[in-house]
């Protein structure tokens, strides 16, 4: 059982990737497009994450924000909020600079199986749009495989909105409903003001046929889930992406445990029915 | 494999022969306590120790180790594996049980080659307990002896007549038998004598008495999430992490980078972490998923008695009793916690 095989990969060994393009999205968040070296492909699914290395500063888990293409991908997109050592170093990168990458890791949103044929409701709080954008664009690339698509988006202020050009393009589509709200508006704001939960009762949901995908700050889940239950949605049909402190990404370091579950292995995407009784989850 | 019988002085010669040829770590006296350390003199080996300060886990999952070396400019990473063969002398059966648990953790799905390389390099000589420590309860946890357990390479047992029964159980163990070629083989009487030692150890390594079978713990804990014991005892907790530090089955860790003076090359380190420390589940943005002491305290016992059972089929307390002695607040005794849950179920 324990003898290491010489051909086994080292689960802690990053592979290099090069920054192709970067852009500031808000005062604290930056967009990045990286490419793996020629001949190296990442085969990822929406909802999965990578461990990003800035050697000398460390490593941290970041969700993949791009949608995978049909084959493998050399390129991938991230959005990083500047909060500490690694994320600050990432914000200092310029095109051509290189990073290390491990992964992809974690359980994805079931876009290929449990979600197909259904109405989809995406509920994105703040940075929660980052992983959900991968799933949304995946769905838009195969639009006919799904029913109605609704995206609810909450931001603190209009200045905190991510991907504003992309949101505008979604707004113009007639096969997607986008509803936005902010906690605090400014004079230019023309949409809703208030918490994201307030948007839910206004929707004409077909609860039986709807599948919800949720990602946002820890405080958001409880209220959103309560509202979805009120609308008659089953816990079997709700998927959440949860964040925890995480170091190794491969189920060893112990940090990301939610009671007995490992966020990096059984999550970060969980079916609500599987964690409704897990006390530390929501 | 031939089991041999040797007296104390042959044991000394044998250990000296091992030291001459191999890298050997063994139990030695440290002031009035015991610790595993590099063994240079056969006389320093103390097989009569009650318990070591730190478990032998440190040879497989060290407090700090280098996982990778990197070059920031070239963006290259190189794995560092430690595979120098060594012999570990004097591991107690409960600590061997803990190593077997770590074997499972580090070889399940994403296999950890850093741990596995060190593990593969080790020859483990287990020694049956000769002196019970004041807090040991391995007898309650099913880990007082090696009966029904594996993972070791050799077992030494001090029989009541003062001789050692030497029992190699793997090819690595047998490879150490060379110097004992002329020693007499153990007969049925010696094996019977060993059984008596085992029976006695099963009874005596119960300084704390668990009032249930370990296999009942997951069920007991399942109904005890909101029991007042967590709040009451955690009230006294210093969040010092000593109970994590000394535990042979705790394996949580952190990863951290260090740069060399050239600011270009450096290394990625793995260091022990502990779920009782305040920031263990803290994330950026100020949120801490286990901010309260009681949340962390409960997590530790659930992990020992329920979560690892669900993930690996193991109760992650082997009954060494180290956490009991290490806790200045005197609240870390797992037996007290579990018995109270049982009584107030
Ligand atoms: C699955 C997953 C996906 C994620 N996806 C994204 C994403 O797409 N984009 C994104 O921006 N982020 C994402 N994150 C969060 C991201 O991983 C963290 O913000 C990142 O690890 C911060 O690393 P850092 O080195 O920059 O910060 P650090 O320097 O490690 O810490 C930053 C701050 O965290 C707090 N902190 C850290 N350690 C402790 C401690 N021990 N005790 C108390 N407080 C502490 C402090 O306030 C500190 O200032 C994701 C996390 C997970 C688990
Ligand atoms: S919980 Fe305490 S008694 Fe049990 S194995 Fe860990 S240190 Fe030993
Ligand atoms: S239980 Fe005791 S040893 Fe453990 S963290 Fe609390 S005070 Fe420290």
Tab-separated table of N, CA and C in Angstrom, chain A residues 1-2 8 252, chain B residues 102-112 115-116:
chain	number	residue	atom	x	y	z
A	1	UNK	N	0.825	-1.206	0.000
A	1	UNK	CA	0.000	0.000	0.000
A	1	UNK	C	0.861	1.259	0.000
A	2	UNK	N	1.971	1.223	0.771
A	2	UNK	CA	2.659	2.486	0.999
A	2	UNK	C	3.843	2.742	0.075
A	8	UNK	N	4.820	7.881	-10.203
A	8	UNK	CA	3.715	8.648	-9.638
A	8	UNK	C	4.024	10.131	-9.652
A	252	UNK	N	-5.642	16.386	2.370
A	252	UNK	CA	-4.669	15.958	3.369
A	252	UNK	C	-4.549	16.949	4.532
B	102	UNK	N	-1.879	6.788	9.568
B	102	UNK	CA	-1.306	7.799	8.674
B	102	UNK	C	-1.030	7.191	7.296
B	103	UNK	N	-0.611	5.916	7.296
B	103	UNK	CA	-0.392	5.234	6.010
B	103	UNK	C	-1.651	5.311	5.150
B	104	UNK	N	-2.793	5.090	5.794
B	104	UNK	CA	-4.054	5.148	5.046
B	104	UNK	C	-4.325	6.554	4.544
B	105	UNK	N	-4.173	7.528	5.449
B	105	UNK	CA	-4.475	8.922	5.094
B	105	UNK	C	-3.634	9.363	3.898
B	106	UNK	N	-2.328	9.054	3.943
B	106	UNK	CA	-1.433	9.591	2.923
B	106	UNK	C	-1.351	8.713	1.667
B	107	UNK	N	-2.028	7.562	1.688
B	107	UNK	CA	-1.994	6.752	0.461
B	107	UNK	C	-3.366	6.629	-0.182
B	108	UNK	N	-4.386	7.214	0.476
B	108	UNK	CA	-5.719	7.180	-0.138
B	108	UNK	C	-5.834	8.234	-1.228
B	109	UNK	N	-6.596	8.000	-2.224
B	109	UNK	CA	-6.665	8.764	-3.486
B	109	UNK	C	-5.413	9.586	-3.766
B	110	UNK	N	-5.381	10.861	-3.567
B	110	UNK	CA	-4.179	11.614	-3.913
B	110	UNK	C	-3.010	11.132	-3.047
B	111	UNK	N	-2.170	10.266	-3.590
B	111	UNK	CA	-1.096	9.667	-2.796
B	111	UNK	C	0.032	10.665	-2.568
B	112	UNK	N	0.481	10.754	-1.328
B	112	UNK	CA	1.463	11.738	-0.927
B	112	UNK	C	2.857	11.111	-0.960
B	115	UNK	N	5.398	11.688	2.118
B	115	UNK	CA	5.193	10.794	3.259
B	115	UNK	C	5.606	9.366	2.887
B	116	UNK	N	5.143	8.917	1.738
B	116	UNK	CA	5.367	7.515	1.365
B	116	UNK	C	6.854	7.195	1.186
